[in-house]
XYZ file of C-alpha atoms in Angstrom:
746
model
C 63.104 194.482 180.964
C 61.985 191.326 179.253
C 60.507 188.672 181.453
C 62.555 185.448 181.646
C 61.646 181.857 182.350
C 63.328 179.992 185.184
C 66.564 178.555 183.862
C 67.101 181.577 181.602
C 65.812 182.514 178.175
C 62.691 184.193 176.878
C 59.430 182.481 176.145
C 58.874 181.151 172.651
C 56.542 184.065 171.816
C 59.021 186.658 173.061
C 61.845 185.034 171.156
C 59.798 184.969 167.954
C 58.957 188.628 168.420
C 62.597 189.478 168.894
C 63.472 187.507 165.823
C 60.890 189.289 163.679
C 61.956 192.611 165.147
C 65.406 192.218 163.695
C 64.344 190.554 160.477
C 65.384 193.639 158.558
C 68.915 192.649 159.487
C 68.320 189.033 158.590
C 70.750 188.995 155.687
C 73.572 189.554 158.122
C 72.033 187.861 161.131
C 71.237 184.583 159.502
C 74.720 183.875 158.357
C 76.356 184.805 161.581
C 77.414 186.324 158.989
C 77.772 183.379 156.625
C 77.887 185.285 153.326
C 79.878 188.530 153.004
C 78.184 189.860 149.865
C 75.714 192.470 151.118
C 73.780 192.451 147.875
C 73.247 188.732 148.060
C 72.121 188.987 151.659
C 69.656 191.732 150.875
C 68.117 189.815 148.015
C 67.799 186.718 150.125
C 66.303 188.486 153.108
C 62.866 189.176 151.661
C 62.251 185.584 150.632
C 63.598 184.336 153.945
C 61.269 186.438 156.098
C 58.225 185.691 153.969
C 58.916 181.963 154.177
C 59.610 181.918 157.910
C 56.106 180.905 158.962
C 56.074 178.044 156.477
C 58.967 176.208 158.173
C 57.823 173.207 160.271
C 57.919 174.040 163.945
C 58.524 170.490 165.200
C 62.175 169.574 165.400
C 62.534 165.809 165.272
C 65.465 165.155 167.532
C 66.816 161.759 166.424
C 68.024 159.202 168.944
C 71.787 159.596 169.013
C 73.919 156.942 167.369
C 75.809 155.079 170.085
C 78.136 152.143 170.501
C 76.657 148.649 170.687
C 78.055 146.152 173.168
C 78.070 142.453 172.292
C 78.321 140.086 175.258
C 78.729 136.347 175.663
C 76.233 134.201 177.571
C 78.076 134.908 180.836
C 78.043 138.689 180.360
C 81.672 138.929 179.217
C 82.584 141.413 176.484
C 82.975 140.012 172.972
C 83.257 143.284 171.057
C 82.073 146.876 170.836
C 80.748 148.056 167.490
C 79.530 151.429 166.322
C 79.060 153.693 163.356
C 79.676 156.578 165.782
C 81.446 156.009 169.068
C 79.174 157.636 171.585
C 77.817 156.903 175.030
C 75.032 159.220 176.146
C 75.298 160.379 179.760
C 73.128 162.721 181.860
C 74.394 166.172 182.824
C 75.091 165.098 186.400
C 77.677 162.640 185.037
C 79.576 165.396 183.249
C 82.229 167.351 185.145
C 81.057 170.865 186.226
C 84.355 172.137 184.798
C 83.351 170.725 181.414
C 79.935 172.356 181.558
C 81.453 175.755 182.378
C 84.259 175.450 179.843
C 82.019 174.700 176.874
C 79.642 177.535 177.711
C 82.478 180.001 178.266
C 84.207 179.353 174.947
C 81.196 178.659 172.723
C 78.434 180.899 174.113
C 79.407 183.011 177.119
C 75.925 184.585 177.341
C 74.162 181.191 177.062
C 72.160 181.653 180.284
C 71.297 185.289 179.509
C 69.735 185.133 176.056
C 67.125 183.050 174.299
C 67.618 181.091 171.112
C 69.132 184.162 169.434
C 71.780 186.371 171.017
C 70.981 189.856 169.632
C 74.066 191.422 171.183
C 76.185 188.724 169.643
C 74.519 189.279 166.282
C 75.184 193.017 166.311
C 78.733 192.469 167.465
C 79.293 189.976 164.637
C 77.786 192.340 162.068
C 80.109 195.108 163.155
C 83.176 192.871 163.224
C 82.450 191.307 159.853
C 81.708 194.686 158.250
C 85.091 195.938 159.433
C 86.915 192.878 158.133
C 85.033 192.700 154.842
C 84.458 188.990 155.334
C 83.321 186.445 157.885
C 85.529 187.058 160.902
C 83.039 186.143 163.596
C 79.856 184.106 163.874
C 76.876 184.670 166.082
C 75.465 181.189 166.538
C 74.323 180.387 170.043
C 74.916 177.046 171.722
C 71.285 176.228 170.993
C 71.723 176.956 167.295
C 74.859 174.814 167.226
C 72.919 172.009 168.859
C 70.183 172.261 166.210
C 72.794 172.138 163.443
C 74.340 169.038 165.004
C 70.900 167.413 165.047
C 70.630 168.006 161.300
C 74.086 166.464 160.813
C 73.166 163.486 162.986
C 70.014 162.904 160.959
C 72.108 162.957 157.787
C 74.146 160.040 159.085
C 76.875 158.916 156.710
C 75.129 160.154 153.562
C 77.562 162.743 152.068
C 74.806 164.555 150.180
C 72.623 164.910 153.266
C 75.593 166.020 155.369
C 76.375 168.726 152.792
C 72.768 169.936 152.931
C 72.855 169.998 156.724
C 75.998 172.129 156.836
C 75.687 174.339 153.764
C 76.163 178.066 154.375
C 72.867 179.357 153.034
C 70.229 181.776 154.263
C 67.541 179.120 154.007
C 69.373 176.663 156.252
C 70.156 179.399 158.767
C 66.516 180.497 158.976
C 65.400 176.924 159.497
C 68.064 176.496 162.172
C 66.885 179.666 163.967
C 63.246 178.691 164.040
C 64.046 175.254 165.444
C 66.346 176.870 168.007
C 63.394 178.947 169.281
C 61.328 175.794 169.635
C 64.131 173.913 171.396
C 64.650 176.731 173.923
C 60.934 176.702 174.711
C 60.602 172.935 175.070
C 63.900 171.813 176.586
C 65.367 174.598 178.698
C 69.002 175.452 179.216
C 70.206 172.455 181.196
C 68.731 169.906 178.814
C 70.105 171.783 175.812
C 73.566 171.759 177.376
C 73.291 168.041 178.140
C 72.174 167.264 174.599
C 74.874 169.446 173.104
C 77.655 167.742 175.048
C 76.330 164.319 174.013
C 75.930 165.073 170.309
C 79.067 167.103 169.561
C 82.064 165.668 167.713
C 85.343 165.903 169.640
C 87.670 164.344 167.070
C 89.431 160.953 167.011
C 86.158 159.182 166.114
C 84.654 160.270 169.444
C 81.131 161.674 169.511
C 79.875 163.100 172.777
C 81.821 164.023 175.872
C 81.857 160.557 177.471
C 83.490 158.813 174.490
C 85.900 161.725 174.055
C 86.917 161.687 177.706
C 87.632 157.975 177.487
C 89.550 158.447 174.240
C 91.913 161.213 175.401
C 92.144 160.609 179.148
C 90.837 157.051 179.730
C 88.395 158.309 182.338
C 84.676 159.088 182.524
C 83.512 162.609 181.768
C 82.468 163.069 185.379
C 86.127 163.028 186.458
C 87.582 165.586 184.042
C 89.629 168.208 185.878
C 89.852 171.904 184.936
C 92.722 171.622 182.452
C 91.302 168.510 180.792
C 87.861 170.073 180.468
C 89.346 173.229 178.932
C 91.232 171.185 176.365
C 88.087 169.228 175.456
C 86.032 172.400 175.121
C 88.667 173.855 172.844
C 88.390 170.916 170.442
C 84.846 171.748 169.342
C 85.813 174.665 167.109
C 88.207 172.505 165.063
C 88.732 168.902 166.199
C 91.458 168.312 163.618
C 93.423 171.535 164.151
C 93.468 171.252 167.938
C 93.861 167.455 168.107
C 96.250 166.902 171.046
C 97.357 163.530 169.718
C 98.654 165.051 166.500
C 99.705 168.501 167.753
C 100.125 168.850 171.508
C 101.409 172.462 171.260
C 98.440 173.716 169.274
C 96.073 171.892 171.642
C 97.806 173.467 174.634
C 97.462 176.962 173.173
C 93.776 176.403 172.549
C 93.306 175.014 176.067
C 94.841 178.167 177.495
C 92.488 180.333 175.448
C 89.551 178.467 176.994
C 91.004 178.799 180.497
C 91.404 182.542 180.068
C 87.881 182.845 178.776
C 86.606 180.977 181.831
C 88.437 183.477 184.024
C 87.060 186.413 182.031
C 83.476 185.301 182.584
C 84.228 184.648 186.292
C 83.723 180.863 186.147
C 87.172 180.464 187.704
C 89.649 182.865 189.257
C 92.629 184.217 187.357
C 94.897 182.334 189.729
C 93.152 179.048 188.890
C 93.445 179.810 185.203
C 97.157 180.638 185.468
C 97.897 177.481 187.438
C 96.065 175.308 184.913
C 97.833 177.040 182.012
C 101.218 176.244 183.524
C 100.457 172.526 183.789
C 101.393 170.329 180.808
C 98.704 168.338 179.032
C 98.843 164.765 180.292
C 97.029 162.527 177.857
C 96.222 158.903 178.526
C 95.022 157.868 175.105
C 92.845 154.788 174.751
C 92.976 153.265 171.272
C 89.475 152.931 169.872
C 88.289 149.375 169.436
C 85.502 149.050 166.968
C 83.973 146.126 165.192
C 84.199 142.364 165.144
C 87.880 142.575 164.254
C 88.495 143.293 167.949
C 86.453 140.315 169.184
C 88.040 138.151 171.880
C 89.135 134.505 171.611
C 88.864 134.384 167.837
C 85.133 135.077 168.008
C 85.139 137.577 165.133
C 83.136 135.237 162.918
C 80.581 134.690 165.676
C 80.381 138.464 166.206
C 79.784 139.028 162.500
C 77.071 136.360 162.512
C 75.312 138.382 165.225
C 75.512 141.466 162.995
C 74.176 139.550 160.011
C 71.315 138.189 162.112
C 70.155 141.710 162.983
C 70.539 142.879 159.380
C 68.610 139.913 157.934
C 65.976 138.768 160.425
C 62.520 140.397 160.036
C 62.203 140.407 163.826
C 64.412 143.508 163.749
C 62.476 145.359 161.055
C 60.270 144.629 158.078
C 62.714 146.123 155.584
C 66.461 145.956 155.112
C 66.573 149.731 155.582
C 64.846 149.525 158.977
C 67.216 146.822 160.156
C 70.274 148.721 158.937
C 69.051 151.834 160.750
C 68.674 149.862 163.989
C 72.221 148.538 163.676
C 73.713 151.922 162.787
C 71.834 153.667 165.585
C 73.449 151.275 168.031
C 73.157 151.759 171.750
C 72.236 148.083 172.003
C 73.388 145.645 174.622
C 73.302 142.255 172.928
C 73.610 139.138 175.059
C 74.509 136.234 172.819
C 74.546 132.455 173.099
C 78.342 132.246 172.936
C 79.839 130.078 175.667
C 83.302 131.508 176.459
C 84.705 128.088 177.372
C 83.352 126.504 174.190
C 84.616 129.411 172.063
C 88.103 129.173 173.519
C 88.076 125.432 172.829
C 86.777 125.829 169.275
C 89.388 128.466 168.494
C 92.149 126.338 169.979
C 90.973 123.314 168.011
C 90.731 125.203 164.710
C 94.361 126.326 164.872
C 95.782 123.241 166.592
C 96.053 121.147 163.429
C 95.747 123.742 160.652
C 97.927 126.854 160.319
C 96.572 130.169 159.095
C 98.907 130.118 156.073
C 98.145 126.540 155.035
C 96.628 125.890 151.590
C 93.449 124.700 153.319
C 91.392 126.000 156.243
C 89.438 124.532 159.144
C 86.042 125.537 160.503
C 84.619 124.498 163.874
C 81.063 125.263 164.979
C 79.177 124.030 168.039
C 75.450 123.909 168.772
C 73.574 123.033 171.951
C 71.033 120.232 171.386
C 67.502 121.089 172.468
C 67.945 124.872 172.306
C 69.580 125.537 168.946
C 72.032 127.884 170.660
C 75.245 128.416 168.715
C 77.884 128.321 171.437
C 81.041 128.783 169.354
C 82.491 129.462 165.920
C 86.186 128.929 165.338
C 88.295 129.137 162.193
C 91.950 128.547 161.352
C 92.240 131.786 159.397
C 91.861 134.842 161.679
C 89.038 137.323 161.200
C 90.178 140.503 159.463
C 90.947 142.292 156.219
C 94.732 141.890 155.940
C 95.251 139.188 153.336
C 99.010 139.356 153.858
C 98.346 138.074 157.355
C 96.016 135.398 155.898
C 93.012 137.078 157.458
C 89.505 136.740 156.038
C 85.953 137.840 156.780
C 84.496 134.791 155.007
C 82.699 132.708 157.626
C 83.220 129.118 156.479
C 80.582 127.813 158.888
C 77.604 129.482 157.213
C 75.985 130.435 153.900
C 76.485 133.609 151.893
C 73.459 135.436 153.327
C 75.106 135.281 156.729
C 78.594 136.212 155.563
C 79.774 132.803 154.410
C 80.145 130.605 151.368
C 77.930 130.850 148.316
C 77.835 127.155 147.498
C 78.669 125.413 150.763
C 80.631 122.172 150.870
C 79.851 118.596 149.903
C 79.401 116.685 153.149
C 80.479 113.196 152.125
C 79.492 110.326 154.362
C 78.297 112.592 157.166
C 74.974 112.463 155.278
C 74.579 108.694 155.738
C 72.925 108.889 159.181
C 70.138 110.948 157.550
C 69.481 108.113 155.107
C 69.574 105.665 158.013
C 67.017 107.755 159.908
C 64.719 107.844 156.859
C 65.004 104.064 156.546
C 64.237 103.488 160.243
C 61.252 105.825 160.058
C 59.940 103.756 157.168
C 60.124 100.627 159.323
C 63.337 99.085 158.089
C 65.477 97.308 160.647
C 69.032 98.181 161.710
C 69.663 94.500 161.075
C 68.885 94.981 157.385
C 71.594 93.171 155.460
C 72.776 93.928 151.941
C 75.376 92.065 149.991
C 77.676 94.959 149.080
C 80.269 94.308 146.416
C 83.005 96.874 145.866
C 81.122 98.240 142.876
C 77.447 98.317 141.979
C 75.349 99.733 139.181
C 71.773 100.780 140.007
C 69.193 102.072 137.497
C 68.237 105.659 138.335
C 64.627 104.719 137.640
C 64.743 102.817 140.952
C 64.779 106.186 142.744
C 61.680 108.367 142.719
C 61.638 112.123 143.229
C 59.015 113.783 145.400
C 56.902 114.684 142.349
C 56.697 111.006 141.418
C 59.134 111.158 138.515
C 62.200 108.930 138.299
C 65.528 110.426 139.361
C 66.900 109.694 135.897
C 67.103 107.118 133.153
C 70.719 106.112 133.281
C 72.694 103.933 135.647
C 74.125 105.176 138.931
C 77.567 103.690 139.437
C 78.754 103.453 143.030
C 81.886 101.976 144.571
C 83.439 101.557 147.979
C 86.657 103.353 148.761
C 88.545 100.225 149.765
C 88.232 97.245 147.457
C 88.335 94.775 150.310
C 85.174 96.308 151.776
C 82.623 93.964 150.324
C 80.265 91.298 151.556
C 77.268 91.319 153.876
C 76.796 94.304 156.179
C 73.995 95.412 158.447
C 73.226 99.086 159.093
C 75.451 99.401 162.166
C 78.522 97.946 160.526
C 77.860 99.858 157.293
C 77.791 103.138 159.253
C 80.909 102.187 161.184
C 82.911 101.407 158.075
C 81.072 103.934 155.856
C 80.120 101.479 153.095
C 78.922 103.438 150.073
C 77.278 100.568 148.228
C 75.248 99.658 151.316
C 73.786 103.154 151.566
C 73.013 103.318 147.872
C 70.862 100.217 148.373
C 69.428 101.479 151.658
C 68.303 104.714 150.008
C 66.756 102.622 147.233
C 64.661 100.807 149.826
C 63.929 103.819 152.061
C 63.015 106.022 149.096
C 64.753 109.050 147.616
C 61.861 111.364 148.473
C 61.728 110.062 152.042
C 65.465 110.658 152.377
C 65.146 114.198 150.998
C 62.219 114.878 153.338
C 64.261 113.721 156.327
C 67.114 115.985 155.226
C 64.742 118.939 155.164
C 63.306 118.070 158.578
C 66.765 118.086 160.196
C 67.753 121.418 158.610
C 70.239 120.140 156.035
C 69.415 122.882 153.512
C 68.645 125.786 155.856
C 71.795 127.942 155.651
C 72.213 127.845 151.878
C 68.553 128.706 151.433
C 67.967 126.606 148.344
C 66.240 123.241 147.798
C 68.620 120.319 147.501
C 68.986 118.586 144.178
C 66.838 115.449 144.087
C 69.624 113.068 143.180
C 70.310 109.571 144.566
C 73.925 110.608 145.186
C 72.735 112.737 148.108
C 73.093 109.683 150.351
C 76.849 109.838 149.712
C 76.964 113.540 150.535
C 77.254 114.944 147.012
C 74.923 117.882 147.776
C 76.394 120.884 149.616
C 75.597 122.076 153.107
C 77.393 124.116 155.791
C 79.141 123.238 159.062
C 76.446 125.078 161.040
C 73.682 123.077 159.388
C 75.548 119.808 159.929
C 76.078 120.599 163.601
C 72.324 121.270 163.845
C 71.516 118.015 161.996
C 73.496 115.965 164.475
C 72.095 117.960 167.398
C 68.741 116.509 166.306
C 70.028 112.987 166.997
C 71.398 114.122 170.364
C 68.023 115.718 171.159
C 66.215 112.442 170.523
C 64.707 113.464 167.210
C 63.759 117.116 167.831
C 65.335 119.578 165.408
C 65.836 123.148 166.648
C 66.732 126.032 164.354
C 70.051 127.671 165.311
C 69.974 130.956 167.210
C 72.731 133.307 168.286
C 71.039 136.011 170.406
C 69.554 135.533 173.870
C 68.395 139.097 174.539
C 68.795 142.706 173.394
C 68.365 145.843 175.469
C 68.014 149.186 173.696
C 69.767 152.359 174.842
C 66.642 153.464 176.725
C 66.454 150.164 178.582
C 63.627 148.655 176.531
C 63.903 144.980 175.688
C 63.699 144.126 172.000
C 62.203 140.990 170.526
C 64.814 138.518 169.332
C 64.573 135.441 167.085
C 63.508 132.319 168.931
C 64.600 128.788 168.091
C 61.785 126.775 166.533
C 61.843 123.111 167.474
C 59.978 120.412 165.581
C 59.990 116.643 165.577
C 62.061 115.322 162.704
C 61.948 111.644 163.686
C 60.706 109.465 166.522
C 62.632 109.240 169.761
C 63.274 105.556 169.080
C 64.771 106.273 165.662
C 67.107 108.876 167.150
C 68.056 106.534 169.989
C 68.957 103.809 167.506
C 71.020 106.229 165.394
C 72.871 107.312 168.549
C 73.749 103.726 169.423
C 74.922 102.966 165.879
C 77.031 106.138 165.631
C 78.679 105.303 168.949
C 80.254 102.461 167.037
C 81.885 104.885 164.602
C 83.984 106.457 167.360
C 84.509 103.198 169.244
C 85.739 100.906 166.478
C 84.853 102.519 163.158
C 86.329 105.265 160.986
C 86.232 107.820 163.814
C 88.272 106.104 166.516
C 90.803 108.970 166.638
C 87.989 111.313 167.626
C 86.358 109.267 170.366
C 86.002 110.679 173.888
C 86.774 108.283 176.712
C 84.949 109.990 179.583
C 81.380 110.234 178.260
C 78.878 108.935 175.728
C 79.706 110.310 172.300
C 78.884 109.517 168.705
C 79.732 110.853 165.271
C 80.502 110.264 161.635
C 83.416 110.899 159.304
C 83.066 112.268 155.796
C 85.391 112.697 152.840
C 84.294 113.828 149.393
C 85.394 113.067 145.839
C 89.149 113.475 145.400
C 89.369 114.459 149.075
C 88.435 118.077 148.452
C 86.418 118.242 151.686
C 86.976 116.353 154.936
C 84.531 116.284 157.852
C 83.877 114.987 161.289
C 80.492 115.717 162.823
C 79.776 114.329 166.257
C 78.002 114.939 169.519
C 77.273 114.106 173.106
C 73.778 114.482 174.578
C 74.617 118.114 175.445
C 76.836 119.364 172.582
C 77.051 118.911 168.814
C 80.173 119.910 166.881
C 80.913 119.992 163.159
C 84.455 120.248 161.822
C 85.252 120.881 158.160
C 88.667 121.059 156.500
C 89.189 122.057 152.872
C 90.245 124.681 150.352
C 88.503 127.972 151.088
C 89.784 130.028 148.155
C 89.752 129.561 144.395
C 89.312 126.181 142.765
C 89.158 123.487 145.412
C 92.302 121.369 145.589
C 92.520 117.707 146.432
C 94.110 116.923 149.781
C 96.645 114.318 148.638
C 100.358 114.536 149.457
C 99.822 117.706 151.445
C 101.339 119.296 154.542
C 98.798 120.806 156.925
C 99.697 122.264 160.289
C 103.273 121.112 159.775
C 102.204 117.478 159.383
C 102.375 115.515 156.131
C 99.278 113.650 154.920
C 99.425 111.171 152.063
C 95.675 111.580 151.890
C 93.428 113.473 154.253
C 90.458 111.597 155.684
C 87.617 112.603 157.983
C 88.941 110.535 160.853
C 92.603 111.519 160.584
C 92.365 115.359 160.589
C 88.845 116.715 161.305
C 88.387 113.922 163.870
C 91.285 114.979 166.140
C 90.235 118.643 165.742
C 86.733 117.644 166.887
C 88.177 115.871 169.910
C 90.120 118.974 170.997
C 87.044 121.182 170.615
C 84.742 118.813 172.494
C 87.219 118.091 175.286
C 87.785 121.773 176.000
C 84.135 122.761 175.719
C 82.891 119.948 177.967
C 85.657 120.054 180.555
C 84.132 119.748 184.029
C 80.614 119.677 182.579
C 77.932 117.070 183.245
C 78.217 113.716 181.480
C 74.696 112.673 180.497
C 74.351 109.446 178.550
C 72.327 108.480 175.512
C 69.054 106.677 176.028
C 70.086 103.050 175.654
C 67.977 100.884 173.349
C 68.697 97.451 171.888
C 69.838 97.683 168.286
C 69.126 94.504 166.318
C 72.167 93.127 164.511
C 72.437 90.660 161.687
C 74.143 87.374 162.507
C 77.542 87.007 160.944
C 77.637 84.420 158.110
C 78.999 81.012 159.116
C 82.089 79.518 157.516
C 81.520 75.760 156.923
C 85.256 75.233 156.302
C 85.883 76.226 159.924
C 83.230 73.901 161.212
C 80.613 76.620 161.444
C 77.119 75.670 160.516
C 75.926 77.871 157.706
C 72.565 79.449 157.138
C 71.314 76.379 155.201
C 71.344 74.208 158.307
C 67.804 73.028 159.092
C 66.287 75.356 161.632
C 64.569 74.296 164.814
C 61.678 76.008 166.508
C 62.946 78.905 168.576
C 66.019 79.497 166.465
C 64.748 82.930 165.480
C 65.685 84.776 168.688
C 65.824 88.505 169.445
C 69.000 90.099 168.224
C 68.805 88.683 164.752
C 69.837 85.006 165.096
C 67.697 84.099 162.103
C 69.964 84.886 159.118
C 67.029 84.916 156.704
C 65.165 87.421 158.860
C 67.512 89.189 161.307
C 64.755 91.455 162.615
C 62.042 89.300 164.270
C 58.550 90.602 163.820
C 59.226 92.195 160.429
C 58.840 90.265 157.221
C 61.577 91.078 154.724
C 61.225 89.869 151.123
C 64.107 87.552 150.146
C 65.081 89.725 147.185
C 65.763 92.648 149.556
C 68.370 90.714 151.514
C 70.642 90.263 148.556
C 72.021 92.765 146.116
C 74.956 93.130 143.879
C 75.744 94.017 140.358
C 78.546 95.811 138.659
C 79.750 99.344 139.367
C 82.078 102.099 138.383
C 85.305 103.521 139.836
C 85.631 104.929 143.328
C 84.026 107.872 145.122
C 85.929 108.051 148.435
C 83.222 108.860 150.988
C 84.486 107.723 154.376
């Protein structure tokens, strides 16, 4: 009698000898019997045996594709995603009934033979010879496992799957040799465990754990006798015996398995009869896969996580490596999403804009100092059903990350960047320009970063409201969003310096392309994204330190290993003092400027409105010391429409402006996200202001009154030099000229 290893099965050498001993029958053996034509089998046999030793002996067992779990920052479930729904479990977490049932119906002599069951082979040969076809196979459980490994390696590639399952002598020989190796290296229990974890059980469920949850809403460890028998019966034909589609056929197959278990003495006949008499009681759990199932409208955030893994080199040097990591799954991804902030962002996005409106709203929030993206909300729901106004286009980001190709013009939300560039150059917040409604500035007055002029024509700029003219300092110009002031301020600060500041605060990051070096950038004519704008303003909140946005806190692989994840990179974009001054000036926007409808009453907050040409885009971007939020409203499909005489969210707007629609949306998002949170304040610094011009007709003494020593006091009481300590040439305090028609940028 052949000597056996503990756990059953012959040694690898003995199995090989047995295999070679029956090689003369290989034409029939190898097919189990896959091909009925004896002539074909005979012709194939010689080549098969001669080539046996040339087959690689190392079976690369691939890690099994599993579901990936995406969690928020508190550990709550956002979504489960997978290419194959599978959760690998050890044998001790699989019901003993299930273990016995699968062996009984698929390979009753599993513990008695090695990789090849010679008795089964001879029985199959005899049966198939009598039937004249393929009536019975002879594959062992080990051989089936090896075949499933080949299928798993093929993934979703149809050609590779066909090669892995083709009924040929060559494939069968390869399968047999690997089966011998697997028996030698793994042993029976591990083979059974692997088999139950790799096998397809129908209804998108791979492996016994996912299947048990799908059909009975319970873990595999708790399957009873009848349930286990039904599951074991599925393996032969998951579609034919699918209990969801045909309960009678599934019941018949279950009873066949139960009887087989009784025949091999795994259970008594009485147990089998009792289980047969019981009806199948399914408790089906609908599979939830992908970002479409994400909670609290976080589908766009979920998809951004996916895009991060597919695009960031941290997860693989090549796109193929990163795709393989994602498809393999089994990851537990803890993200930066704050559930309270996400709920608030989602509520805000749909509070003022309906999903079927002609325009859409996007809300994105970033944590200053860390770059963590804490929410992404959108008025159109995430999904593929256009009839339900669903979309997978993430309006907060650029095309590489699943969003817009061109981004959106940002309007006057760019102006604080120009102000920061001017302050960094040494200009004072008290800088006064005479700002008529319209001005005309030679483009040669603006120099690109290569030293060339921005153009050779005239740049015509106008203010939105004709009455907005006269002398303004930087604070009042920001508060009222005076276009002509910022055209002159950029002229003095420098176009290149303004562009450099924009780059330092991440203005161009998401779209991945250099911004056009045009003077009109100060009025927001160059596109960006809501995520980038939220990050820009987070730089002000963080006292001048820009941090790249991140969405993943940690990732744990299926084996428990921690993977490297992208880290936020923080760099100084401007001095702390410059940021502090910007914060104080932008507080005025929400207190008594264009953003009063957005202002928060319970904490320090600041922000800026923005509206582009013909009101095709409307913005409000604002922040507190601990949260930055960007809100965009506009046309997200086709040619962008102007937002005049339009009904949005059931409310009529004669003309949409940054403060009247995005502003209130911003307030809802910030209020909900910051509810019960700390209320840190901005670092308070004095912001020099220009003295208001005197009106002699009212008895005021004008600026031509003879000055006395000490008249030039801090705070800008000297109208000819409102910023003591800095000498300003007289020609820089004036300004003027003609201009061209309006460019609404409030």
